Short mmCIF file of C-alpha atoms and ligand atoms in Angstrom, two decimals:
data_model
loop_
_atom_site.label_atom_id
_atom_site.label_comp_id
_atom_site.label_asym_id
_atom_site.label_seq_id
_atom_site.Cartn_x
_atom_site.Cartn_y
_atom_site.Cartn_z
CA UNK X 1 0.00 0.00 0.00
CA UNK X 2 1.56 3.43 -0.94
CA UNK X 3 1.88 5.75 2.25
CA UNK X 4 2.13 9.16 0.80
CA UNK X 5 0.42 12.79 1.76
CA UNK X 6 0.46 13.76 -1.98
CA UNK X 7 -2.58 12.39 -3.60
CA UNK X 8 -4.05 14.31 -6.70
CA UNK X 9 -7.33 15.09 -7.62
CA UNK X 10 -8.16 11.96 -9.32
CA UNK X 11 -7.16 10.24 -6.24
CA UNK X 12 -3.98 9.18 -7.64
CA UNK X 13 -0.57 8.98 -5.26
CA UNK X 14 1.90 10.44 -6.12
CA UNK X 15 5.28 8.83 -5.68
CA UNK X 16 7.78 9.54 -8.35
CA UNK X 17 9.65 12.58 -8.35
CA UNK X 18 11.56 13.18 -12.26
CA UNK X 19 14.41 15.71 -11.81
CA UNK X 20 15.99 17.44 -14.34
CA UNK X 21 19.26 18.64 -12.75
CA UNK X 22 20.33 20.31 -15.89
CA UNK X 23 18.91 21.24 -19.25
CA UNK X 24 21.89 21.19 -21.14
CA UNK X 25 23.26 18.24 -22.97
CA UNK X 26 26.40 17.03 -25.36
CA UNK X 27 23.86 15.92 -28.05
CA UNK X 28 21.85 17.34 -29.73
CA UNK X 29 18.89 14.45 -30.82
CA UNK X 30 17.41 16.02 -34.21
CA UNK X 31 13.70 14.74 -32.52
CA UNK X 32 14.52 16.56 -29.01
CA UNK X 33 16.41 19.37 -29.99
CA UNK X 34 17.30 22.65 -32.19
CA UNK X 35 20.69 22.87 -33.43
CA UNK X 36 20.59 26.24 -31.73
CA UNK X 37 18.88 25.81 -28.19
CA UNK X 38 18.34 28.70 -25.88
CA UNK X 39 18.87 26.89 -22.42
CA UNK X 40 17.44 28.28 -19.25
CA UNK X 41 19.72 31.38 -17.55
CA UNK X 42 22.44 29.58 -15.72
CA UNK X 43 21.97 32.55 -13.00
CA UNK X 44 18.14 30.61 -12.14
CA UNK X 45 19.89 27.53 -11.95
CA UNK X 46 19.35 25.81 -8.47
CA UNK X 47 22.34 25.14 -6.13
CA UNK X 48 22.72 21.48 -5.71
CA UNK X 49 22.02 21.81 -2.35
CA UNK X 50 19.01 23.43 -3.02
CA UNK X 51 18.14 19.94 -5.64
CA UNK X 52 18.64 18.30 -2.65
CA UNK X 53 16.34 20.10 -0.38
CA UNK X 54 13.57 20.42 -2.65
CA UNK X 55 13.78 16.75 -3.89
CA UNK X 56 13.95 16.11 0.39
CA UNK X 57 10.58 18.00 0.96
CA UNK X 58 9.07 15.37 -1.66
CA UNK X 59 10.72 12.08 -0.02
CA UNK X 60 9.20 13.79 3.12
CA UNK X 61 5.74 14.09 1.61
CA UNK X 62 5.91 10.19 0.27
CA UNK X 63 8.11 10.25 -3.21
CA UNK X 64 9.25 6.83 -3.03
CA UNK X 65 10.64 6.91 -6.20
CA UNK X 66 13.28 9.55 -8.01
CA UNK X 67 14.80 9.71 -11.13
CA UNK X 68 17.32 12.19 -12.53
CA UNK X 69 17.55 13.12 -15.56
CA UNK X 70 17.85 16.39 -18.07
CA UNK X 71 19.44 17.22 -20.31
CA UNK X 72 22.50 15.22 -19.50
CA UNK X 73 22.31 14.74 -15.89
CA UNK X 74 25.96 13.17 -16.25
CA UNK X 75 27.32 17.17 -17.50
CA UNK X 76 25.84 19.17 -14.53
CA UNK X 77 29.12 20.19 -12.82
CA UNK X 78 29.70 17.95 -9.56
CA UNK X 79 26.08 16.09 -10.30
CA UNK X 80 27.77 13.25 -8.11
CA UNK X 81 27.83 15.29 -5.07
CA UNK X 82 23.84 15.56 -5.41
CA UNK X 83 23.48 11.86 -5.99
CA UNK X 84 26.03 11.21 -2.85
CA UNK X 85 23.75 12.65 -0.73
CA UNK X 86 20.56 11.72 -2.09
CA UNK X 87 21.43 8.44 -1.42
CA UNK X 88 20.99 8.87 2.26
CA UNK X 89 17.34 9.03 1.86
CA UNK X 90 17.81 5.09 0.39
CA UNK X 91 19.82 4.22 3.44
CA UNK X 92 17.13 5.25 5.66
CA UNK X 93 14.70 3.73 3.66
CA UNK X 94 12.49 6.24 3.32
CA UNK X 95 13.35 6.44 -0.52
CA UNK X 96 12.73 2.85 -2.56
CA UNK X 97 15.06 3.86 -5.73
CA UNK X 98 17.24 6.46 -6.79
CA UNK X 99 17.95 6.55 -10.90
CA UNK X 100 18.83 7.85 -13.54
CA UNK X 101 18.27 8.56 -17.46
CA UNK X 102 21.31 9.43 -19.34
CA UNK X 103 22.48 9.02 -22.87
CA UNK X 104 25.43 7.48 -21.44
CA UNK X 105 28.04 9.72 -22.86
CA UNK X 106 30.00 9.96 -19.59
CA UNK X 107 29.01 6.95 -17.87
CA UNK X 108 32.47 5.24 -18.24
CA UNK X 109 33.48 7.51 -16.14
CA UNK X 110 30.54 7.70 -13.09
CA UNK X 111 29.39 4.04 -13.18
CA UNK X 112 31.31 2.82 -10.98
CA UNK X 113 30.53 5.49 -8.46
CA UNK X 114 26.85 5.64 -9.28
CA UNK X 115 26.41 1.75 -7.95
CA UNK X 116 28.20 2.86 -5.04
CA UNK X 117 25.51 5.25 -3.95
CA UNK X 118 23.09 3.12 -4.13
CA UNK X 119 21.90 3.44 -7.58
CA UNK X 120 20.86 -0.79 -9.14
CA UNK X 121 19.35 0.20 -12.34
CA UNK X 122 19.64 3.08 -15.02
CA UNK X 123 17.71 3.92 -18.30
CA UNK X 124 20.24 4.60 -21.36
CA UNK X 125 19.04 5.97 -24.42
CA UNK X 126 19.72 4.95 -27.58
CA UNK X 127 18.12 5.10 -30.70
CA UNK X 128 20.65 3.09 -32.74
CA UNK X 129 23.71 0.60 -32.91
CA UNK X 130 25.04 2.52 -36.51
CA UNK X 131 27.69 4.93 -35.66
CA UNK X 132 27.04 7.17 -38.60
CA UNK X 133 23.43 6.87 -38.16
CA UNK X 134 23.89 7.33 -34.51
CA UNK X 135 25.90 10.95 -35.15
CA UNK X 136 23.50 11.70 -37.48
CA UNK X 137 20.55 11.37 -34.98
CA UNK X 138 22.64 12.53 -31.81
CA UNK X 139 24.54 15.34 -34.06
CA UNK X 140 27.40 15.44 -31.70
CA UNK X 141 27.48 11.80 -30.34
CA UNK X 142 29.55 9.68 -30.43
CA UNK X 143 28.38 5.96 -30.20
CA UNK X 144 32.09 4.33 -29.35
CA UNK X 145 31.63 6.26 -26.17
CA UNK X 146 28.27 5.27 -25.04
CA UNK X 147 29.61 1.50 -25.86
CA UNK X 148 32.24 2.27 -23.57
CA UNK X 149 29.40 3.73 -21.05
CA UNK X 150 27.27 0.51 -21.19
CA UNK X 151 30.13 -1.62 -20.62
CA UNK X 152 31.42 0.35 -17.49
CA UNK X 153 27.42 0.27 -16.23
CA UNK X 154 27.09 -3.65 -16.56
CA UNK X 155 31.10 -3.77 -14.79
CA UNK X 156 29.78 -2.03 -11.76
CA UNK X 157 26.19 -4.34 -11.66
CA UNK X 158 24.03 -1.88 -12.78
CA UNK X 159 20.99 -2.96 -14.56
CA UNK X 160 20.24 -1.02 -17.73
CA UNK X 161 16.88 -0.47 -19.72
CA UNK X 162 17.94 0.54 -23.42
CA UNK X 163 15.11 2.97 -24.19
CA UNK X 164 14.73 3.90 -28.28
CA UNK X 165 12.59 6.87 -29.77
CA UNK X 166 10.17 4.73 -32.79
CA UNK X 167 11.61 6.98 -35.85
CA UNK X 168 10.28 6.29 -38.87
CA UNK X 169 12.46 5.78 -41.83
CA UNK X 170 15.41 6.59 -39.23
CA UNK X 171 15.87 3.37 -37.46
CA UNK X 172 12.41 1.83 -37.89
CA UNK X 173 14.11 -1.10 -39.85
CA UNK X 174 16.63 -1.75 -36.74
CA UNK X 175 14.35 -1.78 -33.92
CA UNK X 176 14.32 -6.30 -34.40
CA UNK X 177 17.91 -6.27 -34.54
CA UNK X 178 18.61 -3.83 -31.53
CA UNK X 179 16.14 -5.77 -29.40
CA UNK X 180 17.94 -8.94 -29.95
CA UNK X 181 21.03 -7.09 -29.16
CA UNK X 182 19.93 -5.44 -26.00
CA UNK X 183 18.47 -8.78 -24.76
CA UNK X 184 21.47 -10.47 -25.80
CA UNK X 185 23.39 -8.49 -23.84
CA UNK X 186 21.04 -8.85 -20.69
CA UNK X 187 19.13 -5.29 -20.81
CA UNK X 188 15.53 -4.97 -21.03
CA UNK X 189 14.54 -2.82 -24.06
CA UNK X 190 11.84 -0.65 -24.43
CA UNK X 191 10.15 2.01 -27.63
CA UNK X 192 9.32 5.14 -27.24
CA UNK X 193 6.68 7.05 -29.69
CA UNK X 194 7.72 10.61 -30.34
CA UNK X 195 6.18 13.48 -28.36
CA UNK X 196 5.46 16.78 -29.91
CA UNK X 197 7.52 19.10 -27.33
CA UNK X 198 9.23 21.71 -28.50
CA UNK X 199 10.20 23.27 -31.55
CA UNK X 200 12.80 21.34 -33.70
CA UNK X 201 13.98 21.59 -37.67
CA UNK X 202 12.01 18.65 -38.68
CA UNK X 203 8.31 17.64 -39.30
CA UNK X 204 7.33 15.15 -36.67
CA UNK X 205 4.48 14.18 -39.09
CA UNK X 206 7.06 12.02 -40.73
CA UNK X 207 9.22 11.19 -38.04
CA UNK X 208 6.31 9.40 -36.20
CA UNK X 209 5.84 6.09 -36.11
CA UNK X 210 3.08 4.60 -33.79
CA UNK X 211 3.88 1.72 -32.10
CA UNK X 212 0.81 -0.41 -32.48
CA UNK X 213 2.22 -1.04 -36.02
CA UNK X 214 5.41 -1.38 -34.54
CA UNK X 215 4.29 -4.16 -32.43
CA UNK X 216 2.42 -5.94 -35.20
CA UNK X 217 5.56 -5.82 -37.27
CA UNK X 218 7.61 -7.68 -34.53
CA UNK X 219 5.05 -9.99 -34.06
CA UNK X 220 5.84 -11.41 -37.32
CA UNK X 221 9.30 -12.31 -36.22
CA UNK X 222 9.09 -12.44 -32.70
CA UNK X 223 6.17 -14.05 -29.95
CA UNK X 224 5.14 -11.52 -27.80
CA UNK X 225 3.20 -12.23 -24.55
CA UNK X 226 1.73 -9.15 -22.21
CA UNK X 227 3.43 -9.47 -18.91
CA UNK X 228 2.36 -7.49 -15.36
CA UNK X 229 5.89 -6.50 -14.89
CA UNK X 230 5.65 -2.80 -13.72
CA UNK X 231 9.06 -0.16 -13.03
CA UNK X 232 6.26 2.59 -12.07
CA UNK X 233 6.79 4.30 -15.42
CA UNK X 234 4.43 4.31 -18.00
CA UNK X 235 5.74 1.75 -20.53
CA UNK X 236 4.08 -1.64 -20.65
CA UNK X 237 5.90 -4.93 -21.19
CA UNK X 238 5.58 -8.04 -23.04
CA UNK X 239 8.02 -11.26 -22.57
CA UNK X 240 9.91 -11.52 -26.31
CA UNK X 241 9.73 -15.82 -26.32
CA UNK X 242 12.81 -16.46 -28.87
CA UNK X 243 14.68 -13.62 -26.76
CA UNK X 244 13.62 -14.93 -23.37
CA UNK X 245 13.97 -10.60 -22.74
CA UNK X 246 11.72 -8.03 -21.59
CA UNK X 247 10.14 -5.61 -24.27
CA UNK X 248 8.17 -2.13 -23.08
CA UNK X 249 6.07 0.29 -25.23
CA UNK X 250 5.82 3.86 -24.33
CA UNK X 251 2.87 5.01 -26.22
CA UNK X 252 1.75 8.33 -25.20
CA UNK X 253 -0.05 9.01 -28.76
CA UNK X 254 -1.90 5.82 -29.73
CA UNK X 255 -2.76 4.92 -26.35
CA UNK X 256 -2.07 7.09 -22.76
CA UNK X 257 -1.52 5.59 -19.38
CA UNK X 258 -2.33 8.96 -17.83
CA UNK X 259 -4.93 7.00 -15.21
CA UNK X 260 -2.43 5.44 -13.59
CA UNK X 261 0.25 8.43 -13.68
CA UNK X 262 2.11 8.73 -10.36
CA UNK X 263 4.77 11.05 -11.06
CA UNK X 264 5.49 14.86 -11.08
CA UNK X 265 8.39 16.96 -12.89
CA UNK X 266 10.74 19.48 -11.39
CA UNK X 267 13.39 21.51 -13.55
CA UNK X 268 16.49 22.49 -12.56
CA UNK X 269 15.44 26.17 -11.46
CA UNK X 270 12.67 24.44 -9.51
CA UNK X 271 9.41 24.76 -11.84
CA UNK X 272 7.39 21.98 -11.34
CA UNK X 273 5.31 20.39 -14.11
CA UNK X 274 2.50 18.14 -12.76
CA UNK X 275 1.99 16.63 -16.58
CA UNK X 276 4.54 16.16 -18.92
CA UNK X 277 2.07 17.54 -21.51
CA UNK X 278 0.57 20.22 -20.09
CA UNK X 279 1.96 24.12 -19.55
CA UNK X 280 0.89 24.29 -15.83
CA UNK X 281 3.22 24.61 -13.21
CA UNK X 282 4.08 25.72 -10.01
CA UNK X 283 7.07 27.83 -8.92
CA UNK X 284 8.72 26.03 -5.94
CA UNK X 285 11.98 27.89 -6.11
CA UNK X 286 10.45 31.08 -4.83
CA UNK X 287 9.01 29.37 -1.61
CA UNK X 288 12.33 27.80 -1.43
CA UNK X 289 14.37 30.81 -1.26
CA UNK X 290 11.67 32.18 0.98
CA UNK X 291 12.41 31.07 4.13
CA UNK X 292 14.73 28.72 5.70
CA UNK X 293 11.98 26.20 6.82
CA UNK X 294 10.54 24.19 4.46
CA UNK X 295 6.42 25.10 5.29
CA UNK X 296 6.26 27.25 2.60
CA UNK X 297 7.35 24.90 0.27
CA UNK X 298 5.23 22.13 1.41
CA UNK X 299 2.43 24.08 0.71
CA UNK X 300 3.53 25.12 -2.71
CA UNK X 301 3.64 21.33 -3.21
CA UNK X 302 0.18 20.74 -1.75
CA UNK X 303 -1.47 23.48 -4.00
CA UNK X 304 1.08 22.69 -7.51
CA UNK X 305 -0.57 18.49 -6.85
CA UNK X 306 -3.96 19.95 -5.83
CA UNK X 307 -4.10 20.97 -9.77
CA UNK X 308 -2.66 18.00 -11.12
CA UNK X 309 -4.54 17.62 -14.73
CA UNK X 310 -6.14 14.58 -15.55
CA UNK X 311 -3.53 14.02 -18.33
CA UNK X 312 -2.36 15.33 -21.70
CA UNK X 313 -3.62 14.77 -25.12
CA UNK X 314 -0.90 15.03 -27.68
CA UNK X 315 -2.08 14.93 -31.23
CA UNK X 316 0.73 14.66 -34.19
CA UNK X 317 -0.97 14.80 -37.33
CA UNK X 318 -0.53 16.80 -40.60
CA UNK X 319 -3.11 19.73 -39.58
CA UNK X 320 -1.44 20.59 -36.01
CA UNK X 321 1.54 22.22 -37.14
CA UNK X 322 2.43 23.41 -33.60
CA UNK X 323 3.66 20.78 -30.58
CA UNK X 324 1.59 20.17 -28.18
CA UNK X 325 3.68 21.87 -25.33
CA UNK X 326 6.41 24.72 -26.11
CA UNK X 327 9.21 23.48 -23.73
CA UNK X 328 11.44 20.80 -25.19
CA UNK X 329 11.29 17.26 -23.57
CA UNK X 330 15.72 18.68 -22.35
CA UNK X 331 13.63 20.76 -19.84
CA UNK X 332 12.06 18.45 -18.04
CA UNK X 333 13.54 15.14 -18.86
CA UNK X 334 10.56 13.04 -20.07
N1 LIG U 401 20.00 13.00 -21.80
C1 LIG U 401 19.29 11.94 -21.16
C2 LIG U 401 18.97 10.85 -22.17
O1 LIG U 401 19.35 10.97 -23.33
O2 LIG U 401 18.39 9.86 -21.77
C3 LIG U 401 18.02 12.34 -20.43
C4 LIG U 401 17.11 13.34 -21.06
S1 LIG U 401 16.35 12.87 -22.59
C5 LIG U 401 15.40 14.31 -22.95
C6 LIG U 401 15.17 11.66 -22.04
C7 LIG U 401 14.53 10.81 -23.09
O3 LIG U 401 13.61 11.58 -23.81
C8 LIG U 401 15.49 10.21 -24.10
O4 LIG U 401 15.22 8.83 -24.18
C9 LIG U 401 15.10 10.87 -25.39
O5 LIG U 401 15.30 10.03 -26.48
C10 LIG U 401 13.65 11.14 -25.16
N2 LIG U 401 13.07 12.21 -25.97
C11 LIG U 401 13.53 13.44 -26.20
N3 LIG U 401 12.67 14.15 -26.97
C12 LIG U 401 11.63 13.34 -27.22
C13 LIG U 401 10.42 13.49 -27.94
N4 LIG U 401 10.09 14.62 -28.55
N5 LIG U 401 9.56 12.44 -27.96
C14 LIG U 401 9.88 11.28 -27.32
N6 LIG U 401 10.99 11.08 -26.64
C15 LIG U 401 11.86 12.09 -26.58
#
């Protein structure tokens, strides 16, 4: 039973805290990003400390559950003192997992250290296992590097989920072969459809490829069972048989899991977005600043959940020219 004071007002708990220490990032994804990206004034940045006391207000109210993410949460100068003492809140329990999404650029270098506060599994994205493809998509990426990442992650005994944006006509064709490679290689693997955040170069009209044709595709090479398994994110997972793997879809266009969302959004200069497809949200960094208690804040929490919208409706079709919400998904991490 979920023991938590922040409940929302279609009675849902909420329990997952998404942080996006940074909005900045080494790549730039063509489906994420501009080439030229105005990032948020580094003078409304939030002090790591003050990451930590916000994200310690939540664990306090029930969070059970945080992720961090960006941007690159691996380039936010001295990101690993935040984790360090995040981790606390998992010694004491009162936190069940600490985690991360990262394109895994730098993670031959903070693996290692990552498992050692605590952290068992991260997500790593990546939408393809072509290096010139893979710059192409990434712009500035370099895939030896994130090789180099994963293999440094599975060293240490962390447990990766491979996550892959659906591109059609980009890497549509690869999707069977990276899933046999992922579960080959002992990662669960999941799809992503593409969200219409943010204004970017390209038409996501023909970058988007819907993943119930996806899945009947695959079903033509592969048996595909639905499974329960659950990570209290919003993919859903089937067992691949000739894989013996794990397979999730993330399909917030053809069909929404917003009933069952538990989680809430917080940017690194403390705007927090109570749907990932919505423009409301709450200012917590004023309340923070505020006073040295955290009362204030705890009610900015209280009254930013108390308007928590049912969920988000994100259309990408040839007549809606314009995404769905301005902000780019770098701002608040997916
Ligand atoms: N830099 C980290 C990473 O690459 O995982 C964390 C932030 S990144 C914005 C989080 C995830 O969002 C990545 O898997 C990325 O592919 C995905 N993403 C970015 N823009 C997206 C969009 N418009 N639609 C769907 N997924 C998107």
């Amino acid at each position: 039973m979920t023991q938590t004071s922040l409940i929302d007002p279609f009675a849902r708990p909420i329990t997952y805290l998404r942080l996006s220490v940074t909005d900045r990032c080494d790549f730039r994804c063509t489906y994420c990003m501009a080439e030229n990206m105005t990032f948020l004034p580094r003078r409304d940045l939030l002090s790591l400390e003050e990451l930590d006391r916000l994200c310690s207000v939540f664990i306090d109210k029930g969070v059970r559950k945080l992720r961090l993410t960006g941007g690159e949460p691996l380039v936010r100068k001295n990101v690993m003192v935040l984790v360090r003492a995040l981790s606390r809140h998992l010694e004491s329990g009162a936190l069940e997992e600490l985690t991360l999404t990262t394109n895994g650029s730098q993670l031959a270098r903070f693996a290692a250290e990552l498992a050692d506060c605590g952290v068992r599994r991260i997500n790593v994205s990546l939408d393809t296992l072509d290096a010139q493809k893979f710059r192409a998509i990434t712009r500035w990426g370099d895939l030896e590097k994130v090789m180099a990442g994963l293999d440094a992650a599975q060293a240490a005994g962390l447990k990766i989920k491979l996550n892959a944006v659906a591109l059609k006509g980009v890497n549509e064709d690869e999707l069977p072969e990276m899933l046999r490679w992922a579960h080959g290689r002992g990662m669960d693997f999941t799809v992503i459809e593409t969200m219409p955040m943010g204004e970017i170069e390209a038409d996501r009209t023909d970058q988007y490829l819907p993943l119930s044709l996806l899945r009947a595709r695959l079903e033509r090479q592969f048996t595909l069972t639905d499974i329960p398994y659950r990570t209290g994110g919003p993919a859903r997972y089937v067992e691949v048989a000739e894989t013996g793997g794990r397979l999730g879809f993330i399909t917030p266009l053809t069909h929404n899991f917003c009933e069952s969302c538990n989680r809430v959004r917080l940017t690194c200069t403390g705007t927090l977005y109570m749907c990932l497809g919505q423009e409301d949200a709450a200012d917590l960094r004023a309340p923070l600043r505020a006073s040295e208690g955290n009362e204030l804040l705890a009610q900015a929490i209280n009254e930013a959940i108390d308007r928590k919208p049912k969920g988000h409706d994100f259309i990408i079709d040839r007549r809606t020219r314009r995404p769905a919400v301005s902000r780019h998904m770098s701002v608040t991490g997916g």
